[in-house]
Coordinates of C-alpha atoms and ligand atoms in Angstrom, one line a residue:
X28 CA 0.0 0.0 0.0
X29 CA 1.2 3.5 -0.8
X30 CA 2.1 5.6 2.3
X31 CA 3.3 9.1 1.9
X32 CA 6.7 10.0 3.5
X33 CA 6.0 12.5 6.4
X34 CA 8.6 13.8 8.8
X35 CA 6.7 13.1 12.1
X36 CA 9.2 15.2 14.1
X37 CA 7.7 18.4 12.7
X38 CA 4.5 19.8 14.3
X39 CA 2.6 21.3 11.4
X40 CA 0.3 23.2 13.8
X41 CA 3.0 25.0 15.9
X42 CA 3.6 28.8 15.7
X43 CA 6.4 29.8 13.3
X44 CA 9.5 31.4 15.0
X45 CA 9.6 35.2 15.0
X46 CA 11.7 36.7 12.1
X47 CA 15.3 37.7 13.1
X48 CA 17.4 40.6 11.8
X49 CA 20.4 39.6 9.6
X50 CA 22.8 40.3 12.3
X51 CA 20.8 38.3 14.8
X52 CA 20.7 35.4 12.3
X53 CA 24.5 35.5 11.9
X54 CA 25.0 35.8 15.6
X55 CA 22.6 32.9 16.4
X56 CA 24.5 30.3 14.3
X57 CA 26.6 28.1 16.6
X58 CA 30.0 28.0 14.9
X59 CA 32.6 30.6 14.5
X60 CA 30.4 33.4 15.8
X61 CA 33.4 35.8 16.3
X62 CA 34.7 35.2 12.8
X63 CA 31.3 35.7 11.2
X64 CA 30.8 38.9 13.2
X65 CA 34.2 40.2 12.0
X66 CA 33.3 39.4 8.4
X67 CA 30.0 41.1 8.7
X68 CA 31.5 44.2 10.2
X69 CA 34.3 44.4 7.5
X70 CA 31.6 44.1 4.7
X71 CA 29.7 47.0 6.3
X72 CA 33.0 49.0 6.4
X73 CA 33.6 48.5 2.6
X74 CA 30.1 49.6 1.8
X75 CA 30.5 52.7 4.1
X76 CA 33.8 53.6 2.4
X77 CA 32.3 53.2 -1.1
X78 CA 29.4 55.6 -0.1
X79 CA 32.0 58.2 1.0
X80 CA 33.7 58.3 -2.5
X81 CA 32.9 61.2 -4.8
X82 CA 30.9 60.6 -8.1
X83 CA 34.2 61.1 -10.2
X84 CA 36.1 58.6 -8.0
X85 CA 33.3 56.0 -8.5
X86 CA 33.2 56.6 -12.3
X87 CA 37.0 56.0 -12.4
X88 CA 36.6 52.6 -10.6
X89 CA 33.7 51.6 -12.9
X90 CA 35.9 52.4 -16.0
X91 CA 38.8 50.4 -14.6
X92 CA 36.6 47.3 -14.1
X93 CA 35.2 47.6 -17.7
X94 CA 38.7 47.8 -19.2
X95 CA 40.0 44.8 -17.2
X96 CA 36.9 42.7 -18.1
X97 CA 37.3 43.6 -21.9
X98 CA 40.9 42.6 -21.9
X99 CA 40.1 39.3 -20.2
X100 CA 37.3 38.4 -22.7
X101 CA 39.5 39.2 -25.7
X102 CA 42.4 37.0 -24.4
X103 CA 40.0 34.1 -23.7
X104 CA 38.2 34.0 -27.1
X105 CA 41.5 34.2 -29.1
X106 CA 42.9 31.2 -27.1
X107 CA 39.7 29.2 -27.9
X108 CA 40.0 30.0 -31.6
X109 CA 43.6 28.7 -31.6
X110 CA 42.7 25.4 -29.9
X111 CA 39.6 24.8 -32.2
X112 CA 42.0 25.3 -35.2
X113 CA 44.4 22.9 -33.6
X114 CA 41.7 20.2 -33.2
X115 CA 40.5 20.7 -36.8
X116 CA 44.1 20.3 -38.1
X117 CA 44.6 17.2 -36.0
X118 CA 41.4 15.6 -37.4
X119 CA 42.5 16.4 -41.0
X120 CA 45.9 15.1 -40.3
X121 CA 44.5 11.9 -38.8
X122 CA 42.2 11.2 -41.7
X123 CA 45.1 11.8 -44.1
X124 CA 47.3 9.4 -42.2
X125 CA 44.4 7.0 -41.9
X126 CA 45.3 6.7 -38.2
X127 CA 41.9 7.4 -36.8
X128 CA 38.3 7.3 -37.8
X129 CA 36.5 10.5 -38.3
X130 CA 33.1 9.8 -37.1
X131 CA 30.3 11.8 -38.6
X132 CA 28.3 13.9 -36.1
X133 CA 24.7 12.9 -35.7
X134 CA 22.7 15.3 -37.9
X135 CA 19.5 15.3 -39.9
X136 CA 19.3 12.1 -42.0
X137 CA 18.4 14.1 -45.0
X138 CA 21.8 15.6 -45.1
X139 CA 24.4 14.0 -47.3
X140 CA 28.1 14.5 -47.9
X141 CA 29.3 14.8 -51.4
X142 CA 32.3 12.9 -52.5
X143 CA 33.9 13.0 -55.9
X144 CA 34.7 9.6 -57.4
X145 CA 35.7 9.3 -61.0
X146 CA 34.2 12.7 -61.7
X147 CA 30.8 11.5 -60.6
X148 CA 29.2 13.1 -57.6
X149 CA 28.4 10.2 -55.2
X150 CA 26.3 10.9 -52.2
X151 CA 27.2 9.3 -48.9
X152 CA 24.5 8.6 -46.3
X153 CA 24.8 9.8 -42.7
X154 CA 23.2 7.4 -40.2
X155 CA 21.7 8.8 -37.0
X156 CA 21.1 5.6 -35.1
X157 CA 17.8 3.9 -33.9
X158 CA 14.7 6.1 -33.7
X159 CA 12.1 3.9 -32.0
X160 CA 11.8 1.0 -29.6
X161 CA 11.8 -1.7 -32.3
X162 CA 15.0 -0.4 -33.8
X163 CA 16.6 -0.2 -30.3
X164 CA 15.6 -3.8 -29.8
X165 CA 17.3 -4.9 -33.0
X166 CA 20.4 -2.9 -32.1
X167 CA 20.5 -4.7 -28.8
X168 CA 20.3 -8.0 -30.6
X169 CA 23.2 -7.0 -32.8
X170 CA 25.3 -6.0 -29.8
X171 CA 24.4 -9.3 -28.1
X172 CA 25.6 -11.3 -31.2
X173 CA 28.7 -9.2 -31.5
X174 CA 29.6 -9.5 -27.8
X175 CA 29.3 -13.3 -27.9
X176 CA 31.4 -13.5 -31.1
X177 CA 34.0 -11.1 -29.6
X178 CA 34.3 -13.1 -26.4
X179 CA 34.5 -16.6 -28.0
X180 CA 35.5 -16.4 -31.7
X181 CA 37.1 -13.0 -32.4
X182 CA 39.0 -13.2 -35.7
X183 CA 37.5 -16.5 -36.7
X184 CA 34.8 -16.8 -39.4
X185 CA 31.8 -17.8 -37.3
X186 CA 30.8 -18.4 -33.7
X187 CA 29.3 -21.6 -32.4
X188 CA 27.1 -19.8 -29.8
X189 CA 26.0 -22.7 -27.8
X190 CA 29.4 -24.3 -27.2
X191 CA 31.1 -20.8 -27.2
X192 CA 33.7 -22.0 -29.7
X193 CA 35.0 -20.5 -33.0
X194 CA 34.4 -22.0 -36.4
X195 CA 36.5 -21.4 -39.5
X196 CA 35.6 -21.7 -43.2
X197 CA 37.9 -19.4 -45.1
X198 CA 39.8 -18.0 -42.1
X199 CA 38.9 -14.4 -43.1
X200 CA 37.2 -13.2 -39.9
X201 CA 33.9 -13.3 -41.8
X202 CA 31.6 -12.2 -39.0
X203 CA 33.7 -9.0 -38.4
X204 CA 33.9 -8.1 -42.1
X205 CA 30.4 -9.1 -43.0
X206 CA 28.8 -7.5 -40.0
X207 CA 30.8 -4.2 -39.9
X208 CA 28.5 -2.0 -42.1
X209 CA 25.5 -3.1 -40.1
X210 CA 27.2 -1.7 -37.0
X211 CA 27.9 1.5 -38.9
X212 CA 24.3 1.8 -40.1
X213 CA 23.1 1.2 -36.6
X214 CA 25.4 3.9 -35.2
X215 CA 27.4 1.5 -33.1
X216 CA 30.7 3.3 -33.5
X217 CA 32.6 1.3 -30.7
X218 CA 31.8 -2.0 -32.4
X219 CA 32.6 -0.4 -35.8
X220 CA 36.0 0.9 -34.6
X221 CA 37.1 -2.4 -33.1
X222 CA 36.1 -4.2 -36.3
X223 CA 37.9 -1.6 -38.4
X224 CA 41.1 -2.0 -36.4
X225 CA 41.0 -5.8 -36.8
X226 CA 40.6 -5.5 -40.5
X227 CA 43.4 -2.9 -40.7
X228 CA 45.9 -5.0 -38.7
X229 CA 44.8 -8.6 -39.0
X230 CA 42.9 -9.2 -42.2
X231 CA 45.4 -10.6 -44.8
X232 CA 44.7 -12.6 -48.0
X233 CA 48.1 -14.3 -48.3
X234 CA 47.2 -17.6 -46.8
X235 CA 47.7 -20.7 -48.9
X236 CA 44.1 -21.7 -48.7
X237 CA 41.2 -22.3 -51.1
X238 CA 38.1 -20.1 -50.6
X239 CA 34.8 -20.0 -52.5
X240 CA 35.1 -17.3 -55.1
X241 CA 31.4 -16.2 -54.9
X242 CA 31.1 -16.3 -51.1
X243 CA 34.3 -14.2 -50.6
X244 CA 33.2 -11.8 -53.2
X245 CA 29.8 -11.0 -51.8
X246 CA 30.7 -11.2 -48.1
X247 CA 34.3 -9.8 -48.0
X248 CA 34.8 -7.7 -51.2
X249 CA 31.3 -6.4 -51.1
X250 CA 31.6 -5.4 -47.4
X251 CA 35.0 -3.7 -47.8
X252 CA 33.6 -1.6 -50.7
X253 CA 30.6 -0.6 -48.7
X254 CA 32.7 0.4 -45.7
X255 CA 35.0 2.4 -48.0
X256 CA 32.0 4.1 -49.6
X257 CA 30.5 5.0 -46.2
X258 CA 33.6 6.2 -44.5
X259 CA 36.1 7.1 -47.3
X260 CA 38.8 5.4 -45.2
X261 CA 41.4 4.4 -47.8
X262 CA 42.4 1.3 -45.8
X263 CA 39.1 -0.4 -46.9
X264 CA 39.8 0.3 -50.5
X265 CA 43.4 -1.0 -50.3
X266 CA 42.2 -4.3 -48.7
X267 CA 39.5 -4.5 -51.4
X268 CA 42.0 -4.0 -54.2
X269 CA 44.4 -6.6 -52.8
X270 CA 41.5 -9.1 -52.4
X271 CA 40.1 -8.2 -55.9
X272 CA 43.5 -8.8 -57.6
X273 CA 43.8 -12.2 -55.9
X274 CA 40.2 -13.2 -56.8
X275 CA 40.8 -12.3 -60.4
X276 CA 42.6 -15.8 -60.7
X277 CA 39.0 -17.3 -60.9
X278 CA 38.5 -15.9 -64.4
X279 CA 41.5 -17.8 -65.8
X280 CA 39.4 -20.6 -67.2
X281 CA 39.4 -21.3 -71.0
X282 CA 35.9 -19.8 -71.2
X283 CA 36.3 -16.9 -68.8
X284 CA 33.5 -18.4 -66.7
X285 CA 35.0 -18.3 -63.2
X286 CA 36.1 -21.4 -61.4
X287 CA 34.4 -21.9 -58.0
X288 CA 37.5 -22.1 -55.8
X289 CA 40.4 -19.7 -55.5
X290 CA 43.6 -20.0 -53.5
X291 CA 44.1 -16.4 -52.4
X292 CA 47.8 -17.0 -51.4
X293 CA 49.0 -18.6 -54.6
X294 CA 46.5 -16.8 -56.9
X295 CA 45.4 -20.0 -58.6
X296 CA 41.9 -21.2 -59.2
X297 CA 40.2 -24.5 -60.0
X298 CA 36.8 -26.3 -60.2
X299 CA 35.6 -28.0 -56.9
X300 CA 36.9 -31.4 -56.2
X301 CA 33.5 -33.0 -56.6
X302 CA 32.7 -31.7 -60.1
X303 CA 33.9 -29.9 -63.3
X304 CA 31.2 -27.4 -62.9
X305 CA 30.7 -24.0 -61.4
X306 CA 27.3 -22.9 -60.0
X307 CA 25.4 -20.5 -62.3
X308 CA 24.2 -18.2 -59.5
X309 CA 27.8 -18.0 -58.2
X310 CA 29.4 -17.0 -61.4
X311 CA 26.7 -14.4 -62.1
X312 CA 26.7 -12.9 -58.6
X313 CA 30.0 -11.1 -58.5
X314 CA 29.4 -8.4 -61.1
X315 CA 28.1 -5.6 -58.7
X316 CA 31.2 -6.0 -56.6
X317 CA 33.8 -6.2 -59.4
X318 CA 32.3 -3.2 -61.2
X319 CA 32.3 -1.1 -58.0
X320 CA 35.9 -2.1 -57.4
X321 CA 36.8 -0.8 -60.9
X322 CA 34.9 2.4 -60.4
X323 CA 36.6 3.0 -57.0
X324 CA 40.1 2.2 -58.2
X325 CA 39.8 3.6 -61.7
X326 CA 41.0 0.2 -63.0
X327 CA 38.5 -1.3 -65.6
X328 CA 40.1 -4.8 -65.4
X329 CA 37.8 -6.0 -62.6
X330 CA 34.6 -4.9 -64.2
X331 CA 35.7 -6.1 -67.7
X332 CA 36.3 -9.7 -66.5
X333 CA 33.1 -9.9 -64.5
X334 CA 30.9 -8.2 -67.2
X335 CA 32.3 -10.6 -69.8
X336 CA 30.7 -13.5 -67.8
X337 CA 27.2 -11.9 -67.9
X338 CA 27.7 -11.2 -71.7
X339 CA 28.7 -14.9 -72.3
X340 CA 25.7 -16.2 -70.4
X341 CA 23.4 -13.7 -72.2
X342 CA 24.5 -15.5 -75.5
X343 CA 23.6 -19.0 -74.2
X344 CA 20.3 -20.7 -75.1
X345 CA 17.9 -20.8 -72.2
X346 CA 14.4 -22.0 -71.4
X347 CA 12.4 -18.8 -71.7
X348 CA 15.1 -16.9 -69.8
X349 CA 15.5 -19.6 -67.2
X350 CA 18.9 -21.1 -66.6
X351 CA 20.2 -24.5 -65.4
X352 CA 22.1 -24.3 -62.1
X353 CA 25.5 -25.6 -63.3
X354 CA 27.9 -24.3 -66.0
X355 CA 31.2 -25.7 -67.2
X356 CA 34.1 -23.1 -66.9
X357 CA 36.1 -25.1 -69.5
X358 CA 33.4 -25.1 -72.3
X359 CA 31.4 -22.1 -71.1
X360 CA 28.2 -24.1 -71.5
X361 CA 25.4 -25.0 -69.1
X362 CA 25.1 -28.6 -67.8
X363 CA 22.2 -29.7 -70.0
X364 CA 19.0 -30.5 -68.0
X365 CA 20.4 -29.4 -64.7
X366 CA 17.7 -28.2 -62.2
X367 CA 16.0 -24.9 -62.9
X368 CA 15.2 -23.1 -59.7
X369 CA 15.0 -19.7 -58.1
X370 CA 16.3 -21.3 -55.0
X371 CA 19.8 -22.6 -54.2
X372 CA 22.3 -22.2 -57.0
X373 CA 19.9 -20.3 -59.3
X374 CA 18.5 -17.4 -57.2
X375 CA 20.9 -14.5 -57.5
X376 CA 21.5 -14.9 -61.3
X377 CA 18.0 -13.3 -61.7
X378 CA 18.7 -10.8 -58.8
X379 CA 21.9 -9.5 -60.4
X380 CA 20.4 -9.1 -63.9
X381 CA 18.1 -6.4 -62.5
X382 CA 20.6 -4.9 -60.1
X383 CA 23.4 -4.6 -62.6
X384 CA 21.0 -2.8 -64.9
X385 CA 20.2 -0.4 -62.0
X386 CA 23.8 -0.1 -60.9
X387 CA 24.8 1.2 -64.4
X388 CA 22.1 3.8 -64.6
X389 CA 19.8 1.6 -66.7
X390 CA 22.2 1.8 -69.6
X391 CA 22.9 -1.9 -70.4
X392 CA 19.8 -3.1 -72.2
X393 CA 20.5 -6.8 -72.6
X394 CA 20.5 -7.1 -68.8
X395 CA 16.9 -5.8 -68.6
X396 CA 15.9 -7.9 -71.5
X397 CA 17.2 -11.1 -69.9
X398 CA 15.5 -10.1 -66.6
X399 CA 12.1 -9.5 -68.2
X400 CA 12.3 -12.7 -70.2
X401 CA 13.3 -14.7 -67.1
X402 CA 10.4 -13.3 -65.1
X403 CA 8.0 -14.2 -67.9
X404 CA 9.6 -17.7 -67.8
X405 CA 9.0 -17.8 -64.0
X406 CA 5.3 -17.0 -64.6
X407 CA 5.0 -19.5 -67.4
X408 CA 6.8 -22.5 -65.9
X409 CA 7.5 -22.0 -62.2
X410 CA 4.7 -20.0 -60.5
X411 CA 1.9 -22.3 -59.5
X412 CA -1.0 -22.3 -56.9
X413 CA -1.4 -24.7 -54.1
X414 CA -4.6 -26.5 -53.0
X415 CA -7.0 -25.8 -51.4
X416 CA -6.3 -22.1 -50.8
X417 CA -4.5 -21.2 -54.0
X418 CA -1.3 -19.9 -52.5
X419 CA 1.1 -18.7 -55.1
X420 CA 4.5 -20.3 -54.9
X421 CA 7.6 -20.8 -57.1
X422 CA 8.5 -24.4 -57.8
X423 CA 11.4 -26.0 -59.7
X424 CA 12.1 -28.0 -62.8
X425 CA 13.8 -31.2 -61.8
X426 CA 17.2 -32.1 -63.2
X427 CA 17.0 -34.6 -66.1
X428 CA 13.2 -34.8 -66.6
X429 CA 12.5 -31.1 -66.2
X430 CA 9.3 -32.2 -64.4
X431 CA 7.7 -29.6 -62.2
X432 CA 8.6 -30.1 -58.5
X433 CA 6.3 -28.2 -56.1
X434 CA 9.1 -27.3 -53.6
X435 CA 10.4 -23.8 -52.7
X436 CA 13.6 -23.0 -50.9
X437 CA 13.5 -20.2 -48.3
X438 CA 16.1 -18.6 -50.5
X439 CA 13.4 -18.0 -53.2
X440 CA 11.8 -15.4 -50.8
X441 CA 14.3 -12.9 -52.1
X442 CA 12.2 -12.6 -55.2
X443 CA 9.3 -10.4 -54.0
X444 CA 11.8 -7.7 -53.1
X445 CA 13.5 -7.9 -56.4
X446 CA 10.2 -7.8 -58.3
X447 CA 9.1 -4.8 -56.3
X448 CA 12.4 -3.1 -57.1
X449 CA 11.9 -3.7 -60.8
X450 CA 8.3 -2.4 -60.6
X451 CA 9.5 0.7 -58.9
X452 CA 11.8 1.2 -61.9
X453 CA 9.1 1.0 -64.5
X454 CA 8.5 -2.7 -65.0
X455 CA 5.0 -4.1 -65.5
X456 CA 2.3 -4.0 -62.8
X457 CA 1.9 -7.8 -62.8
X458 CA 5.5 -8.0 -61.5
X459 CA 4.2 -6.3 -58.3
X460 CA 1.1 -8.5 -58.1
X461 CA 3.4 -11.5 -58.3
X462 CA 5.6 -10.0 -55.6
X463 CA 2.7 -9.4 -53.2
X464 CA 1.2 -12.8 -53.6
X465 CA 4.5 -14.6 -53.2
X466 CA 5.5 -12.5 -50.2
X467 CA 2.3 -13.6 -48.5
X468 CA 3.1 -17.2 -49.1
X469 CA 6.6 -16.7 -47.7
X470 CA 4.9 -15.1 -44.7
X471 CA 2.8 -18.2 -44.2
X472 CA 5.9 -20.4 -44.2
X473 CA 6.8 -18.6 -41.0
X474 CA 3.3 -18.3 -39.5
X475 CA 2.5 -22.0 -40.0
X476 CA 5.0 -23.0 -37.3
X477 CA 4.9 -22.6 -33.5
X478 CA 8.3 -20.9 -33.6
X479 CA 7.2 -18.3 -36.1
X480 CA 10.3 -19.3 -38.1
X481 CA 10.4 -20.7 -41.6
X482 CA 12.1 -24.0 -42.6
X483 CA 14.8 -24.2 -45.2
X484 CA 12.4 -25.8 -47.7
X485 CA 8.6 -25.8 -48.0
X486 CA 6.7 -28.4 -50.1
X487 CA 3.3 -27.5 -51.6
X488 CA 0.2 -29.7 -52.3
X489 CA -1.5 -29.1 -55.6
X490 CA -4.5 -31.4 -55.1
X491 CA -4.9 -31.6 -51.4
X492 CA -8.3 -30.9 -49.8
X493 CA -6.7 -29.8 -46.5
X494 CA -3.1 -28.5 -46.4
X495 CA -1.5 -26.2 -48.9
X496 CA 2.0 -26.7 -47.6
X497 CA 4.1 -29.1 -45.5
X498 CA 7.6 -29.3 -44.2
X499 CA 9.6 -32.5 -44.3
X500 CA 11.7 -33.3 -41.2
X501 CA 14.9 -33.2 -43.3
X502 CA 14.1 -29.7 -44.4
X503 CA 12.8 -28.3 -41.1
X504 CA 16.0 -26.6 -40.0
X505 CA 16.5 -22.8 -40.0
X506 CA 19.8 -21.0 -40.5
X507 CA 18.1 -17.7 -39.6
X508 CA 18.3 -16.6 -43.2
X509 CA 17.5 -13.1 -44.4
X510 CA 15.5 -13.5 -47.7
X511 CA 12.0 -12.9 -46.3
X512 CA 12.9 -9.9 -44.1
X513 CA 14.9 -8.6 -47.0
X514 CA 11.8 -8.6 -49.2
X515 CA 9.7 -7.1 -46.4
X516 CA 12.1 -4.2 -46.3
X517 CA 12.0 -3.6 -50.1
X518 CA 8.2 -3.7 -50.0
X519 CA 8.0 -1.4 -47.1
X520 CA 10.4 1.1 -48.6
X521 CA 8.7 1.0 -52.0
X522 CA 5.0 1.0 -50.8
X523 CA 5.1 2.5 -47.3
X524 CA 2.7 -0.2 -46.1
X525 CA 3.3 -0.8 -42.4
X526 CA 1.8 -4.4 -42.5
X527 CA 5.3 -5.5 -43.7
X528 CA 6.7 -4.0 -40.5
X529 CA 4.2 -6.0 -38.4
X530 CA 5.1 -9.2 -40.1
X531 CA 8.8 -8.5 -39.5
X532 CA 8.2 -7.8 -35.9
X533 CA 6.5 -11.2 -35.5
X534 CA 9.5 -12.9 -37.0
X535 CA 11.9 -10.9 -34.8
X536 CA 10.0 -12.1 -31.7
X537 CA 10.3 -15.7 -33.0
X538 CA 14.1 -15.2 -33.3
X539 CA 14.4 -13.7 -29.8
X540 CA 12.3 -16.5 -28.3
X541 CA 13.8 -19.5 -30.0
X542 CA 17.2 -18.6 -31.5
X543 CA 18.7 -16.3 -28.8
X544 CA 21.2 -18.1 -26.5
X545 CA 23.7 -16.9 -24.0
X546 CA 26.4 -16.1 -26.5
X547 CA 24.5 -15.0 -29.6
X548 CA 21.9 -16.5 -31.9
X549 CA 21.9 -20.1 -33.1
X550 CA 20.6 -21.9 -36.2
X551 CA 17.8 -24.4 -35.2
X552 CA 17.2 -28.0 -36.2
X553 CA 13.4 -28.0 -36.4
X554 CA 11.1 -25.0 -36.7
X555 CA 8.0 -27.3 -36.2
X556 CA 9.0 -28.0 -32.7
X557 CA 8.3 -25.7 -29.7
X558 CA 11.6 -26.9 -28.3
X559 CA 13.9 -26.8 -31.4
X560 CA 17.4 -28.2 -30.8
X561 CA 20.1 -25.6 -31.5
X562 CA 22.5 -26.4 -34.4
X563 CA 25.1 -24.3 -32.6
X564 CA 26.1 -22.0 -35.5
X565 CA 25.7 -18.3 -36.0
X566 CA 26.2 -17.5 -39.7
X567 CA 27.8 -14.2 -40.7
X568 CA 24.8 -13.3 -42.8
X569 CA 22.7 -13.2 -39.6
X570 CA 24.6 -10.0 -38.7
X571 CA 25.2 -8.8 -42.2
X572 CA 21.7 -9.3 -43.5
X573 CA 19.0 -10.6 -41.2
X574 CA 19.6 -8.0 -38.4
X575 CA 20.4 -5.2 -41.0
X576 CA 17.1 -5.7 -42.9
X577 CA 15.1 -5.9 -39.6
X578 CA 16.7 -2.6 -38.4
X579 CA 15.9 -0.9 -41.7
X580 CA 12.4 -2.4 -41.8
X581 CA 11.5 -0.9 -38.4
X582 CA 12.8 2.6 -39.3
X583 CA 10.4 5.6 -39.2
X584 CA 12.3 7.0 -42.1
X585 CA 12.0 4.2 -44.7
X586 CA 14.6 5.8 -47.0
X587 CA 17.6 5.5 -44.7
X588 CA 19.2 3.6 -47.5
X589 CA 17.5 5.0 -50.6
X590 CA 16.8 2.4 -53.3
X591 CA 17.0 5.1 -56.0
X592 CA 20.7 5.7 -55.0
X593 CA 21.9 2.3 -53.9
X594 CA 21.9 -1.3 -55.1
X595 CA 22.2 -3.8 -52.3
X596 CA 24.4 -6.7 -53.1
X597 CA 23.4 -10.3 -52.4
X598 CA 24.9 -10.1 -48.9
X599 CA 23.1 -6.9 -48.0
X600 CA 26.1 -4.5 -48.6
X601 CA 24.8 -1.3 -50.2
X602 CA 26.8 0.0 -53.3
X603 CA 26.2 3.3 -55.0
X604 CA 24.3 3.5 -58.3
X605 CA 26.3 5.0 -61.1
X606 CA 25.3 7.0 -64.2
X607 CA 26.5 4.3 -66.5
Ligands
DMJ703 C1 23.7 -15.2 -48.3 O1 25.1 -15.5 -48.1 C2 23.5 -14.5 -49.6 O2 22.2 -13.8 -49.5 C3 23.4 -15.4 -50.7 O3 23.2 -14.8 -51.9 C4 22.4 -16.5 -50.5 N1 22.5 -17.1 -49.2 C5 22.9 -16.4 -48.1 C6 21.8 -16.1 -47.1 O4 20.8 -17.0 -47.0

C-alpha cells in the first residue's frame, strides 16, 4: 500500500518562530560566531567607504573594471579559436594518415556528404542511429551477437554460440567483415571501430588456402567496398583492391566463366573437387562488386572480367530466360537438363540481372531484356498455386526430366523484393502482383509454425483438400536466413505499407524466443517444434543481412538507404548507383 513519507518530528500546527534581523541570524548560528561577526563588520566598512567616494572617483573605478573585463574576454576568445583550429588540423591530419576514424556527427538524416569519385558526384549517407523501440531492440540483438562473437570467436569466421567456440571456413574473420557495415548503419561506433582496427591490422589474403570465389566476393569484397564508400577510409579500398586482384585468378578458365575455388595466397583457381562445374548463381553474382571495385580504383580490369561473364551467359540458349544451375568453366556451356530453380544455385542470377541494370544507370539493355524474359519464364513455368487455398509459390524444374517439382527453398523469398524493385523502376504491374502474392506465401511459411520461423524448404500440395504446404523433417531446419525480411524491407520502402513492419516484428520475436542463446543466436534443427534443438552455428549473414534488414524495416524513415541511390548486393552490402 502507498504511504506518503512524512517527517513526524515536525509539528505542522506549531507557531512559526519570530523573524530575526540579519545580524541576529549570523550571531545565532553556533559555529565561528566571532569570525562571522568580524566578516559582517568588514563588509559593512567596505560599503560605508564606497558611499564616502565622490561621483568622479566612483566613475573611475567603474571604468577600470570595464577595461580589465574587456581585456580578459579578448584574451580568452583568441585562445579558444587557436585550440579549435588545432583540433581541426589534427582531425584532418588523422584522416590523411588514416590513423583514426573521423566519425560523422549525428545530424539530420536528409543531409548528405558529397564525394567526388571518377568525376561523378556520389552521395554518402549519414546514419543517425535507432529512432524507435523496435529499432533499439534490434540494435541490442546485434550487440548481443557481436559481444558473444567477440568473447569466443574473435578473428574467426563464425561463432558456435552454444558451445562458445570458434568455427572457420575461409579464415577471413567473416563475421567481423560481413557485420561491420550493419554496425555502422546502426550507429554502433565502438563496435565499428574495433572491427575496423581488426581489418586494418589482422585481415590478410596471403594464406595458402582455397576459398569459395562467390562467397568471398559477396561477403568480404562487397563489405570492404561498402565500408569504403560509407567512411572514405582508404584502408578499406586498399584491402578490397588486394583481395580483388587475388580473386581475379578465378577468371583464368578457358571460357572466362570463373572457377568456383580460388587460392588467395597462390593466386590460382580450379573447379571444386567433386565436379567440373561452377554454379550458375555463383558466377553471375560477383558483377556488382567487381564493377564497384573498378569504379573506386579507376581500373577497368575487374569490371571487364566480370561483365564478360554476364555477356557470355546472355548468349547461351535458355528456357524462356531460365537457366540450369550448373555451368562448365572449360566449355562455357550449361550442364544440360540441370535443375532450374529460383532457390539454391539459381537465385541471384536473376537478382543481379536487374541490379546490374540499375547499378549502371539503366544503360545496359540486354540485362533488362534477360531479366524481363526470365520473369516471364517464371510466370510460365515455375509460378503455381497450391490447393486448397490457391497460395502462389515458385516451384522448380527437376534435373533430367524437367518435371515440375512443387518445392520452394526459403532462398526464393528474395524474389518479391527484387520484383518490387523492378516495378518501382518502371517494370509491369503484374511483377508487383506476383511480388505481393509470393510475399504472403513466404509469410505463411513462418506463420505456419509454433516458432514463427520458416524452414529451409517448403513443399506444396497441388491437389490436397486440406493442407496447402508441409515441411519434411529433413528440411525443417532454419539458418536464420534473411531473404524474407529482405523482401519485407523492399516492399516497405517502396510502398510504405506498415503491414510489412508488423510481419517483420512477429519474426523478430520468434528469433528472440527460440534462437537467442547466452552467447548469440543459433541456427535451429526444427522450426516445427516448440523446443527446437540448436544447431550451434551463428552464420555471418545473420549479422550482415537478417539484423540489418530488420533494423531498416523498423525505421520511421523508410529511406535510410534510398533504393534510388543504392543497389544492395546479395549479402546486403549497399553499393552506389552510377550513371552508366
Ligand atoms: C547469403 O550468403 C546471400 O544472401 C546469398 O546470396 C544467399 N544465401 C545467403 C543467405 O541466405
